[in-house]
Structure formats: C-alpha cells, structure tokens
Amino acid sequence: ILGDSSLRSHHGNVIQAIMFIFKSLGLRGVQFLDKVMTRILEVAPTSDANLRESILQQLASLAAIMQHHLKRYIPRLFKLLSTYWHEHLEQILALVEELALHCQDDFMTFVPALLPLLLSSLSPASINDDRPGDHRLALLLRSTATLRPVLKDYLTLIIPALTALLDFIRDVPLDAPA
C-alpha cells in the first residue's frame, strides 16, 4: 500500500498499523525493518505536512524500539531530517535524540552536518520569529542536553550560541506580547 501512490489516503493508517506491529514484536521485528524503512523513507518526502509529521513521530518511536538496528538508515534519515528540520522541529528532535542514544557511534559522523541546523535553531532571530518560542526553546534546550554525549566535541560552538540566546532572553521584557 505504501508503494502505491493511488492509495495515498491510506498511508497514515498503514504506518500506524506497522508501528503497532513493531511495538508488539519489539526486536523480533528486525527481520522486517528493511522492507518497512525503504517504503517509509520513500513516502515521507512526498507526503503532505501532516502525514510527514506523523511519519517523523513514528520514526522516533521506531528508533526507540529498533535501537542500533536503525544505524544503516542514518544517512537517509539524516537527509530527511535536514530537509524538514524547521518545518517539523519537534518530531525531528525526538528522532535525533533516539538515533544519538541508540546509534551513537554511527550518528557521530553526522554531527558536523547537524550542528548548523541546531545552531540556527538556537539563534535569537529563530526563537523570536515564532512566538510560541517558549515551547520551541524548551525543546531545543532539552535536546541539546540530551545530545550532550554526541555534542561534547563541539561545545566551543554551542556555548556561545547558548550565551547569545540567554542574553537575548534576558533583554526581552517580561510583558512582551506573546
């Protein structure tokens, strides 16, 4: 069904069903991972924003279930997450956290490409642009803390960005319109 674009209206339900199966099987589902990941990674970029958001959320759940077995998909997952970083930040950060936790060694090679995305999201201009910025800021700070093991070699780049962000927050009046 995922391979048939004429059945696009069913893709969301199919992905939910697949996730239910993987949650039930746990690591016994590894043998099905290749077929499923291939299709999901083909469908995600061509899906509408709502379905893509759901897919990214499901991929984070799948990463938690399949753990290090997703390492061979990191390059394709990274391409997907870098393309939709700003559009689906919350779901992407959850996916990044799971990949970094379960596939740390393989994920490390992608940290240099991840860093500009993370730093751009931590910039005061980025936080100021969308004012439910508090929620977004909390997500970014939580993710930065969670990603600490993979970001440790880049602290000299991250700390100045965090400092600039804190300076910006300090200068924003408390009664600023939300």
C-alpha positions in Angstrom: 0.0 0.0 0.0 2.9 2.4 0.8 4.3 1.7 -2.6 1.1 2.7 -4.4 0.6 6.5 -4.7 -3.0 6.0 -5.6 -3.6 4.7 -2.1 -2.0 7.8 -0.5 -5.1 8.4 1.6 -4.4 5.1 3.5 -0.7 5.7 4.1 -1.2 7.2 7.6 -3.3 4.3 8.7 -0.8 1.8 7.2 2.1 3.4 9.0 0.2 3.4 12.3 -0.6 -0.3 11.8 3.1 -1.0 11.0 4.1 0.8 14.2 1.6 -1.3 16.2 3.2 -4.4 14.8 6.7 -3.3 15.6 5.7 -2.3 19.1 4.2 -5.7 19.6 7.2 -7.6 18.1 9.9 -5.5 19.6 13.3 -6.6 18.4 11.8 -9.6 16.8 10.7 -7.2 14.1 14.3 -6.6 12.9 13.8 -9.0 10.0 11.1 -6.8 8.6 12.9 -3.5 9.1 14.4 -3.2 5.6 11.1 -3.5 3.7 9.4 -1.1 6.0 12.1 1.5 6.2 12.6 1.5 2.5 8.9 2.3 1.9 8.6 4.8 4.8 11.6 6.7 3.6 10.1 6.8 0.1 6.7 8.0 1.3 7.8 10.7 3.8 9.2 13.3 1.4 6.2 13.1 -0.9 3.6 13.2 1.9 1.6 16.3 2.9 3.0 18.1 6.0 0.5 16.4 8.5 1.4 12.9 7.4 5.1 13.7 7.2 4.9 15.0 10.8 3.2 11.8 11.9 5.8 9.7 10.0 8.6 11.5 11.7 7.0 10.9 15.1 6.6 7.2 14.2 10.2 7.0 13.1 11.3 8.3 16.5 9.2 5.6 18.1 10.6 3.0 15.7 14.2 4.2 16.6 13.4 3.6 20.3 12.2 0.1 19.5 14.8 -1.0 17.0 17.7 0.8 18.7 21.0 0.2 17.0 19.4 -1.8 14.1 18.5 1.5 12.5 22.1 2.5 12.1 22.2 1.6 8.4 19.4 4.0 7.7 21.0 7.0 9.4 22.2 8.6 6.1 18.7 8.5 4.6 17.1 9.6 7.9 19.5 12.4 8.2 18.7 13.6 4.7 15.0 13.6 5.6 15.5 15.4 8.9 17.8 18.0 7.5 15.3 18.7 4.7 12.4 19.2 7.1 14.3 20.5 10.2 12.5 23.8 10.5 9.1 22.5 9.4 8.8 19.6 11.9 11.4 20.5 14.5 9.7 18.8 17.5 9.4 15.4 15.8 12.8 15.7 14.3 14.4 16.5 17.6 12.8 13.4 19.1 14.1 11.3 16.2 17.6 12.8 16.5 17.6 12.1 20.2 16.7 8.5 19.7 19.3 8.0 16.9 22.0 9.6 19.0 21.1 7.5 22.0 20.9 4.1 20.3 23.4 4.6 17.4 25.9 7.0 19.0 29.0 5.8 17.1 27.3 5.8 13.7 25.5 9.1 14.4 28.7 10.9 15.3 29.7 11.2 11.6 26.5 13.3 11.1 27.1 15.7 14.0 29.1 18.2 11.9 26.1 18.5 9.5 23.6 18.6 12.3 25.4 21.4 14.2 24.5 24.2 11.8 20.8 23.2 11.9 20.9 23.1 15.7 22.8 26.4 16.0 20.4 28.1 13.5 17.5 27.0 15.7 19.2 28.3 18.8 19.8 31.8 17.3 17.8 34.6 18.9 16.3 35.5 15.5 14.9 32.0 15.1 13.4 31.9 18.5 11.9 35.4 18.1 10.3 34.6 14.7 7.7 32.3 16.1 6.3 33.2 19.4 5.3 30.1 20.8 9.1 30.4 21.2 9.0 29.3 24.8 7.9 25.7 23.8 10.4 25.6 21.0 13.2 26.9 23.2 12.4 24.3 25.8 12.5 21.6 23.1 15.9 22.8 21.8 17.4 23.1 25.3 16.2 19.7 26.3 17.6 18.2 23.1 20.9 20.0 23.5 21.2 18.5 27.0 20.1 15.0 25.7 22.6 15.2 22.8 25.4 16.2 25.1 27.4 12.9 24.6 27.5 13.5 20.8 28.0 17.2 21.0 30.8 17.3 23.6 33.5 17.9 20.9 31.5 21.0 19.7 30.9 22.8 22.9 33.1 25.7 21.8 30.5 26.4 19.1 27.4 25.6 21.2 28.2 27.6 24.3 28.5 31.0 22.5 25.1 30.3 20.8 23.5 29.5 24.1 25.1 32.5 25.7 23.8 34.8 23.0 20.4 33.2 23.4 20.4 33.8 27.1 21.4 37.4 26.6 18.5 37.8 24.2 16.0 36.2 26.6 17.3 38.4 29.4 16.7 41.5 27.3 13.1 40.6 26.3 10.6 42.4 28.5 8.5 40.1 30.7 5.3 41.7 29.4 6.3 41.3 25.8 3.3 40.3 23.6 3.2 36.5 23.0 
